[in-house]
Amino acid sequence: MKKIEAIIQPFKLEEVKEALKAIGVDGMTVTEVRGHGRQKGHKEVYRGREYQVDLLPKVKLELVVSDGRKDEVVKAVVQSARTGKIGDGKIFIYNVEESIRIRNDERGDSAL
Amino acid sequence: MKLRQLFLAALCCALLPAQTPDADAMKAAIQAAQSAGDNAWMLVSAALVLMMTGPGLALFYGGLVRRKNVLNIMVQSFAMQAVITVLWAVIGYSLAFGEACPYMGGFQYIFLNGVGTAPNGDYAATIPQLTFMVYQMMFAIITPALITGAYAERVKFTAMLLFSVLWTLIVYIPLAHMIWGKGGLLNAYLGGKIPVFDFAGGTVVHISSGVSALVCALYLGKRVGYPDQTRPHSLVLCFIGACMLWVGWFGFNAGSALAASGLASSAFVNTHLASATGAIGWAVAEWYRNGRPSVLGIVSGSVAGLATITQSSGFVQPQAAMLIGLTAGIVCYYMVAKVKDKFGYDDSLDAFGVHGVGGTMGCLFTGVFATNKINDALKVNGVPAPLGWVDGNSGQIFNQAIGAAIGIGLAIVGTYLILKLCDILVGLRVEQHQEISGLDVSLHGEEGYNLES
């Protein structure tokens, strides 16, 4: 099993969700996060005073899939989240040791 | 024919005495109707001015602070609604509007003794003195609440309460008495030596609070994290607060006519125009300098216009009001955005830059633009006296400058001494760790936004 963690632009969330739904992925966890990579922040001005805002709002998408589905899921996220500009985000992939469905103690791929 | 004329004359003579009581009754009915109309407007005005403090000012200031201090700054305004109300009823009204000496009123209205439904002819002949008293109370509430913007996010709650009570007694009340009280030094209508025109409190409220705010900001020093980590947390709150201030200001300025009169309409329109042009002035100045008009700038400009028109709202023509508002928007923008940075003081929510600067400008503008075409209450030998420069009375600018100088002087000296005293008695600033964790949690044990609950 693989955990796919994608940090994307907030306004791309709907498209990514649609793309994942289209390939049959039906579970995910979404968190509103803040951060920056190379994009850096922007400036805000309040009553003439400038504030450098380094951490920008992003959305973190986490999903765990079976090993065989990893590539198509990553492809779907990349295609739907990409604008081609700085700030599109990143994807990280982790190995997952086990997954357990709390309701009935089911384990492994069938618990996903 | 002759007989008939004689008969008619006799009939008239017989009827006349019977007409007199009718005329008296009609006069009384007219007076009662006027009093009812005036009182209705003044009670509404009093409520509008209270709305300026909470929620108006509380929201306006609340949005400008960081999230961890939103409750603290809001409750400071609300605390004024409670504490100054009691102070005003117990002794404040008497010391401001009683008669004693040119600098301070007497004790005749202490505990509201003798303040009832009968009018006080010296101040407002058509409304109950109770209405006048409660209307003035709302002014006494908002003035120290304005100062809270200067020491926001770092003052102890005890120090804030003590400061506000002492400040009302030592700065606000003498100034209110001098300008509005019977026999006050600067009262243009009731026997003052130096006539200063202050329709709705440009000097009494805005100069006094604005200048005191600067003294507080200098005395307390900067917030931890100023200036880089003090970004306002919610301009939405600010926006709602500013809208309420605009509406409430109609009660503040138009209500200062103390009657539902033509003068009230004049002040109402002037207030509205100055708020509009103030917003335009600030926005244009900022657009020009920054390339973008900010939401906070537009609403701050409106508040600057309102603070600046206050003193002259019942004295000037609408054209002058538009000019005054526009100037206020531009000048206050430069004060807040440029001058404050240059000197580096942390007037956290710009109480000085907006109210102190706007109030002082408004005081001087009154000397220029006040005209008896709008306000003919001041009469010399039964003829309306010339008021400002536009009426040919250029000396009034000098009188207004004296009024402003007395307001500024009293605010500086009074505020400094009170701060010193509070510092010795209870200490002014919270501990640094309290300031860092936020005054909501450290002083009140609460949070403004419990999003997880």
XYZ file of C-alpha atoms in Angstrom:
565
model
C 0.000 0.000 0.000
C 1.104 3.539 -0.716
C 0.153 6.793 0.892
C -0.031 9.631 -1.611
C 0.257 13.062 -0.063
C -0.385 15.914 -2.479
C -0.054 19.586 -1.578
C -1.964 21.582 -4.157
C -3.445 24.976 -4.897
C -6.734 25.374 -2.994
C -8.629 26.401 -6.126
C -7.608 23.139 -7.826
C -9.221 20.912 -5.199
C -12.515 20.454 -7.029
C -10.789 19.428 -10.281
C -8.539 16.973 -8.474
C -11.493 15.456 -6.673
C -13.333 15.053 -9.967
C -10.306 13.420 -11.595
C -9.908 10.948 -8.710
C -13.588 10.158 -8.750
C -13.341 9.455 -12.500
C -10.741 6.723 -11.922
C -12.711 5.252 -9.029
C -10.844 6.538 -5.986
C -13.437 7.143 -3.326
C -11.563 7.852 -0.113
C -9.415 10.810 0.789
C -8.578 13.237 3.599
C -8.300 16.958 2.868
C -6.671 19.529 5.157
C -6.301 23.271 4.769
C -2.632 24.011 5.349
C -0.222 26.899 4.880
C 3.241 26.802 3.445
C 5.548 27.760 0.652
C 8.162 26.307 -1.620
C 9.850 28.354 -4.314
C 6.782 30.474 -4.821
C 7.488 32.441 -1.637
C 4.772 34.723 -0.318
C 3.194 37.994 -1.242
C 2.912 41.489 0.213
C -0.148 42.912 1.957
C -0.572 46.586 2.825
C -2.645 47.788 5.782
C -2.857 51.554 6.276
C 0.355 52.023 4.358
C 2.296 49.387 6.272
C 3.607 46.472 4.258
C 3.468 42.950 5.601
C 5.356 40.093 3.957
C 3.112 37.034 3.988
C 5.382 34.006 3.574
C 3.013 31.161 4.214
C 0.316 30.819 1.599
C -2.890 28.865 1.906
C -2.647 25.396 0.350
C -4.668 22.207 0.465
C -3.160 18.894 1.547
C -4.754 15.796 0.076
C -3.947 12.400 1.597
C -5.030 9.060 0.205
C -3.846 5.490 0.578
C -4.099 3.125 -2.398
C -2.992 -0.370 -3.267
C 0.488 -0.653 -4.831
C -0.957 -1.350 -8.262
C -3.027 1.806 -8.393
C -0.255 4.195 -7.364
C 0.797 5.349 -10.835
C -2.649 6.080 -12.238
C -3.643 8.003 -9.104
C -0.475 10.083 -9.212
C -1.058 10.754 -12.911
C -4.642 11.874 -12.233
C -3.534 14.274 -9.483
C -0.664 15.714 -11.519
C -2.809 16.294 -14.595
C -5.705 17.868 -12.747
C -3.669 20.024 -10.323
C -1.193 21.410 -12.831
C -1.356 25.024 -14.061
C 2.272 25.131 -15.170
C 3.114 27.994 -12.876
C 5.201 28.208 -9.713
C 3.090 27.248 -6.707
C 1.349 24.189 -8.150
C 2.569 22.091 -5.230
C 4.189 18.703 -4.675
C 3.348 15.029 -4.249
C 5.045 12.738 -1.735
C 4.635 8.955 -1.704
C 5.135 6.778 1.373
C 5.042 3.057 2.028
C 2.192 2.057 4.291
C 2.676 -0.862 6.671
C -0.900 -1.687 7.416
C -4.432 -0.380 7.136
C -7.270 -1.307 9.449
C -10.969 -0.597 9.095
C -12.083 0.383 12.577
C -15.685 -0.797 12.074
C -14.883 -4.480 11.513
C -11.124 -4.923 11.967
C -10.660 -5.671 8.254
C -6.959 -5.451 7.231
C -4.835 -4.739 4.149
C -6.012 -3.711 0.682
C -9.611 -4.630 1.445
C -9.669 -2.055 4.246
C -8.891 0.787 1.847
C -76.053 99.141 8.954
C -74.789 100.997 11.925
C -76.808 98.871 14.251
C -75.457 95.751 12.665
C -71.807 96.930 13.008
C -72.401 97.751 16.638
C -73.856 94.321 17.170
C -70.856 92.627 15.573
C -68.419 94.679 17.610
C -70.248 93.731 20.783
C -70.226 90.107 19.747
C -66.471 90.236 19.160
C -65.917 91.813 22.551
C -67.988 89.110 24.135
C -66.104 86.344 22.373
C -62.535 87.637 22.788
C -62.011 86.727 26.418
C -63.240 83.268 25.589
C -60.634 83.025 22.789
C -57.645 83.675 25.016
C -57.688 80.343 26.851
C -58.088 78.660 23.472
C -54.913 80.372 22.214
C -53.031 79.339 25.325
C -54.210 75.799 24.923
C -53.115 75.836 21.301
C -49.692 77.200 22.244
C -49.308 74.495 24.857
C -50.360 71.873 22.335
C -47.806 73.153 19.819
C -45.091 73.095 22.467
C -46.028 69.596 23.498
C -45.926 68.450 19.881
C -42.511 70.021 19.326
C -41.223 68.535 22.535
C -42.495 65.102 21.550
C -40.807 65.349 18.141
C -37.536 66.631 19.560
C -37.484 64.090 22.343
C -38.135 61.217 19.948
C -35.194 62.247 17.768
C -32.902 62.814 20.719
C -33.637 59.425 22.286
C -32.928 57.773 18.945
C -29.737 59.830 18.627
C -28.579 58.758 22.075
C -29.125 55.129 21.107
C -27.234 55.675 17.831
C -24.226 57.112 19.669
C -24.206 54.123 22.017
C -24.248 51.870 18.947
C -21.096 53.636 17.766
C -19.194 52.298 20.783
C -20.657 48.810 20.819
C -20.768 47.237 18.356
C -19.395 49.959 16.021
C -16.033 50.824 17.531
C -15.662 47.387 19.122
C -15.907 45.721 15.695
C -13.794 48.345 13.944
C -11.000 47.973 16.480
C -11.662 44.250 16.969
C -10.852 43.489 13.347
C -7.629 45.499 13.454
C -6.023 43.538 16.269
C -4.651 40.029 16.074
C -6.955 37.081 16.635
C -5.600 36.426 20.119
C -6.678 39.879 21.351
C -10.065 40.338 19.718
C -12.170 39.809 22.844
C -9.945 42.020 24.956
C -10.215 45.028 22.662
C -13.962 44.550 22.239
C -14.657 44.291 25.938
C -12.693 47.478 26.550
C -15.358 49.359 24.597
C -18.106 47.482 26.378
C -16.502 48.165 29.755
C -16.790 51.878 28.998
C -20.507 51.399 28.394
C -20.828 50.019 31.899
C -18.280 51.974 33.920
C -18.557 55.441 32.412
C -22.347 55.190 32.545
C -22.216 54.839 36.319
C -19.528 57.499 36.652
C -21.606 59.904 34.570
C -24.760 59.320 36.590
C -22.980 59.599 39.935
C -20.878 62.692 39.314
C -19.825 63.146 35.694
C -22.922 64.903 34.404
C -22.910 67.320 37.319
C -19.238 68.194 36.915
C -19.629 68.698 33.179
C -22.954 70.504 32.962
C -23.488 71.929 36.428
C -22.540 75.531 37.040
C -19.558 76.490 39.143
C -16.454 77.925 37.507
C -15.136 78.301 33.949
C -13.155 75.057 34.146
C -15.419 72.618 35.928
C -19.096 72.250 36.795
C -20.561 71.991 40.264
C -22.233 69.352 42.367
C -25.886 70.311 41.928
C -26.754 67.314 39.725
C -24.794 64.757 41.739
C -26.478 61.312 41.638
C -28.746 62.901 38.999
C -30.329 65.005 41.717
C -32.833 67.357 40.087
C -32.406 65.822 36.646
C -35.916 64.891 35.607
C -38.426 65.196 32.818
C -38.448 69.000 32.951
C -36.140 70.568 30.364
C -32.972 72.422 31.305
C -33.516 75.659 29.411
C -29.812 76.509 29.324
C -28.989 73.509 27.159
C -32.101 72.196 25.445
C -35.428 73.845 26.135
C -37.681 71.324 24.423
C -36.466 67.959 25.726
C -36.408 66.472 29.226
C -33.122 67.063 30.997
C -32.945 63.290 31.418
C -32.721 62.972 27.645
C -29.987 65.604 27.461
C -28.111 63.892 30.281
C -28.254 60.434 28.694
C -27.326 61.810 25.264
C -24.219 63.455 26.736
C -23.488 60.244 28.609
C -23.055 58.410 25.313
C -20.361 60.923 24.300
C -18.544 60.393 27.588
C -18.632 56.630 26.899
C -17.216 56.663 23.389
C -14.377 59.104 24.075
C -12.233 56.923 26.375
C -13.244 53.947 24.207
C -11.530 55.671 21.253
C -8.270 55.824 23.221
C -8.230 52.047 23.675
C -6.972 51.838 20.090
C -3.645 53.318 21.170
C -2.716 50.820 23.868
C -4.420 47.832 22.277
C -2.963 44.346 22.694
C -0.679 45.181 25.622
C -2.465 47.018 28.444
C -3.642 45.480 31.709
C -7.403 45.402 32.150
C -7.147 46.995 35.591
C -4.926 49.766 34.256
C -7.336 50.367 31.388
C -10.299 50.719 33.764
C -8.487 52.998 36.192
C -7.054 55.087 33.391
C -10.432 55.513 31.724
C -12.205 56.620 34.900
C -9.483 59.097 35.856
C -9.184 60.334 32.273
C -12.921 61.013 32.085
C -12.769 62.982 35.343
C -9.564 64.888 34.665
C -9.521 65.445 30.902
C -12.945 64.840 29.383
C -15.221 66.495 31.916
C -13.279 69.771 32.284
C -13.044 70.048 28.506
C -16.753 69.298 28.052
C -17.565 71.891 30.694
C -15.294 74.527 29.190
C -16.821 74.162 25.743
C -20.433 73.139 26.387
C -21.129 73.807 30.074
C -22.871 76.941 31.312
C -20.246 79.540 32.171
C -17.492 77.415 30.609
C -14.330 79.241 29.536
C -14.751 78.433 25.839
C -18.549 78.350 25.624
C -19.615 80.623 22.765
C -23.256 80.681 23.879
C -23.380 80.559 27.659
C -20.992 83.186 28.925
C -17.547 81.932 27.919
C -14.594 84.323 27.626
C -13.223 82.794 24.429
C -15.959 81.686 22.026
C -15.076 78.318 20.472
C -17.563 76.614 18.179
C -17.711 72.877 18.718
C -20.985 71.532 17.429
C -20.631 67.843 18.211
C -17.319 67.383 19.982
C -14.464 67.760 17.513
C -12.387 69.178 20.350
C -14.159 67.608 23.325
C -14.160 64.094 21.865
C -11.706 63.765 18.988
C -8.821 66.083 19.853
C -8.930 64.986 23.485
C -9.008 61.259 22.749
C -6.681 61.407 19.738
C -3.925 63.378 21.460
C -4.253 61.289 24.616
C -3.917 58.217 22.423
C -0.566 59.462 21.151
C 0.641 60.041 24.704
C -0.462 56.512 25.646
C 1.275 54.988 22.626
C 4.524 56.811 23.438
C 4.344 55.993 27.149
C 3.537 52.296 26.747
C 5.957 51.583 23.941
C 5.574 49.162 21.093
C 3.846 45.822 21.072
C 5.969 42.682 21.004
C 6.345 41.832 17.335
C 5.605 45.356 16.085
C 5.593 46.119 13.231
C 6.143 42.899 11.301
C 3.812 40.579 13.183
C 0.842 42.821 13.822
C -1.257 42.248 10.737
C -5.013 42.879 11.344
C -6.907 39.616 11.749
C -10.283 40.414 10.194
C -11.062 43.277 7.887
C -14.592 41.917 7.669
C -15.177 42.897 11.305
C -13.516 46.251 10.597
C -15.773 46.817 7.651
C -18.971 46.104 9.577
C -17.784 48.336 12.417
C -17.012 51.206 10.056
C -20.467 50.950 8.495
C -22.031 51.163 11.946
C -19.865 54.145 12.837
C -21.067 55.979 9.727
C -24.724 55.429 10.658
C -24.167 56.090 14.345
C -22.463 59.356 13.533
C -25.811 60.759 12.390
C -26.894 60.545 16.013
C -23.589 62.016 17.121
C -23.625 65.052 14.824
C -27.235 65.636 13.762
C -28.325 64.814 17.311
C -26.091 67.619 18.553
C -28.712 70.056 17.257
C -30.557 68.829 20.386
C -33.815 69.081 18.425
C -35.447 67.571 15.345
C -34.768 70.841 13.571
C -33.559 72.175 10.255
C -30.142 72.456 11.876
C -30.232 68.712 12.541
C -30.877 68.130 8.830
C -27.971 70.394 7.983
C -25.630 68.514 10.308
C -26.959 65.184 9.014
C -26.208 66.079 5.395
C -22.795 67.554 6.220
C -21.881 64.425 8.153
C -22.866 62.187 5.286
C -21.023 64.261 2.682
C -17.813 64.436 4.708
C -17.832 60.693 5.287
C -18.219 60.085 1.558
C -15.500 62.519 0.494
C -13.234 61.285 3.297
C -13.477 57.753 1.903
C -12.749 59.051 -1.598
C -9.812 61.188 -0.410
C -8.061 58.352 1.424
C -8.720 55.855 -1.359
C -7.379 58.168 -4.073
C -4.272 59.048 -2.053
C -3.561 55.380 -1.424
C -4.351 54.370 -5.001
C -1.922 57.022 -6.194
C 0.848 55.973 -3.833
C 0.394 52.208 -3.681
C -1.266 51.449 -6.961
C -4.217 49.821 -5.182
C -7.211 51.107 -3.219
C -7.475 49.062 -0.025
C -10.694 48.209 1.761
C -9.240 49.279 5.098
C -8.173 52.557 3.494
C -11.616 53.323 2.127
C -13.370 52.716 5.433
C -10.648 54.514 7.421
C -11.100 57.526 5.141
C -14.767 57.608 5.958
C -14.019 57.573 9.696
C -11.440 60.348 9.178
C -14.032 62.426 7.308
C -16.564 61.858 10.068
C -14.150 62.761 12.869
C -13.098 65.897 11.037
C -16.585 67.184 10.193
C -17.813 66.665 13.770
C -16.820 70.061 15.087
C -18.274 72.040 12.188
C -21.171 69.761 11.252
C -23.812 72.238 12.432
C -22.045 75.371 11.249
C -20.990 74.946 7.633
C -22.488 74.750 4.153
C -22.585 71.355 2.416
C -19.903 72.443 -0.077
C -17.530 73.171 2.799
C -18.378 69.816 4.352
C -17.336 68.022 1.164
C -14.030 69.888 1.099
C -13.400 69.206 4.797
C -14.035 65.480 4.342
C -11.823 65.214 1.272
C -8.942 67.015 2.995
C -9.362 64.793 6.053
C -9.125 61.616 3.987
C -5.921 62.693 2.276
C -4.162 64.223 5.308
C -5.048 61.397 7.702
C -3.780 58.860 5.160
C -0.383 60.553 5.056
C -0.313 60.862 8.834
C -1.021 57.177 9.322
C 0.990 55.755 6.441
C 4.008 58.071 6.402
C 4.380 60.180 9.523
C 3.733 57.357 11.971
C 6.424 55.256 10.314
C 8.858 58.127 10.377
C 8.521 58.590 14.133
C 8.097 54.890 14.820
C 5.487 55.088 17.591
C 2.999 52.233 17.875
C -0.385 53.996 17.837
C -1.754 50.530 17.298
C -5.122 51.307 15.711
C -4.365 54.894 14.642
C -6.524 56.718 17.164
C -4.164 59.695 16.947
C -3.670 59.627 13.191
C -7.404 59.638 12.553
C -9.092 61.285 15.549
C -6.338 63.548 16.841
C -5.290 64.846 13.448
C -8.832 64.939 12.048
C -10.194 66.610 15.181
C -7.536 69.326 15.132
C -8.076 70.022 11.442
C -11.825 70.099 11.986
C -11.461 72.603 14.816
C -9.546 75.010 12.600
C -11.807 74.410 9.603
C -14.732 75.478 11.788
C -13.110 78.874 12.216
C -12.858 79.182 8.457
C -16.200 77.867 7.241
C -18.709 78.432 10.084
C -21.518 80.640 8.840
C -24.687 82.149 10.268
C -26.485 81.146 7.078
C -26.531 77.656 8.560
C -26.508 78.356 12.288
C -27.982 81.662 13.495
C -28.247 80.739 17.168
C -25.545 83.195 18.210
C -27.069 86.660 18.202
C -25.662 90.095 18.949
C -28.364 92.710 19.573
C -30.924 90.367 18.083
C -29.021 89.952 14.819
C -27.184 86.708 13.907
C -23.490 87.253 14.621
C -20.852 86.496 11.986
C -19.285 83.143 12.861
C -16.247 82.155 10.823
C -13.915 83.606 8.244
C -16.509 83.166 5.475
C -18.771 85.516 7.475
C -15.933 88.043 7.705
C -14.911 87.039 11.236
C -11.350 85.912 10.544
C -10.468 86.180 14.246
C -12.531 83.062 14.885
C -9.734 80.924 13.423
C -7.565 82.209 16.251
C -10.279 81.416 18.821
C -10.587 77.909 17.434
C -6.805 77.517 17.614
C -6.906 78.481 21.286
C -9.658 75.922 21.846
C -7.616 73.242 20.102
C -4.483 74.230 22.023
C -6.293 73.997 25.355
C -7.676 70.599 24.351
C -4.248 69.373 23.255
C -2.503 70.773 26.330
C -4.999 69.295 28.758
C -4.861 65.942 26.972
C -1.060 65.786 27.040
C -0.582 66.855 30.643
C -3.640 65.061 32.029
C -2.959 61.809 30.212
C 0.713 61.764 31.149
C -0.033 62.295 34.845
C -2.792 59.677 34.848
C -0.549 57.139 33.104
C 2.178 57.801 35.639
C -0.274 57.283 38.490
C -1.722 54.092 36.980
C 1.790 52.811 36.352
C 2.651 53.274 40.023
C -0.642 51.918 41.374
C -1.337 48.875 39.181
C 1.269 48.801 36.391
C 0.311 49.475 32.784
C 1.584 46.647 30.628
C 0.870 42.966 30.903
C 3.747 40.525 31.337
C 5.541 39.722 28.112
C 4.463 36.071 28.158
C 0.844 37.188 28.547
C 1.218 39.527 25.612
C 2.673 36.758 23.473
C -0.016 34.232 24.329
C -2.650 36.906 23.786
C -4.772 38.926 26.187
C -7.928 36.893 25.520
C -6.480 33.788 27.115
C -4.155 35.438 29.616
C -6.509 38.130 30.972
C -9.979 36.717 30.375
C -9.479 32.959 30.081
C -11.434 32.873 26.840
C -10.858 32.792 23.112
C -12.654 34.684 20.381
C -12.828 31.810 17.952
C -13.189 28.256 19.217
C -13.406 26.721 15.797
C -12.990 23.167 16.989
C -15.840 23.271 19.501
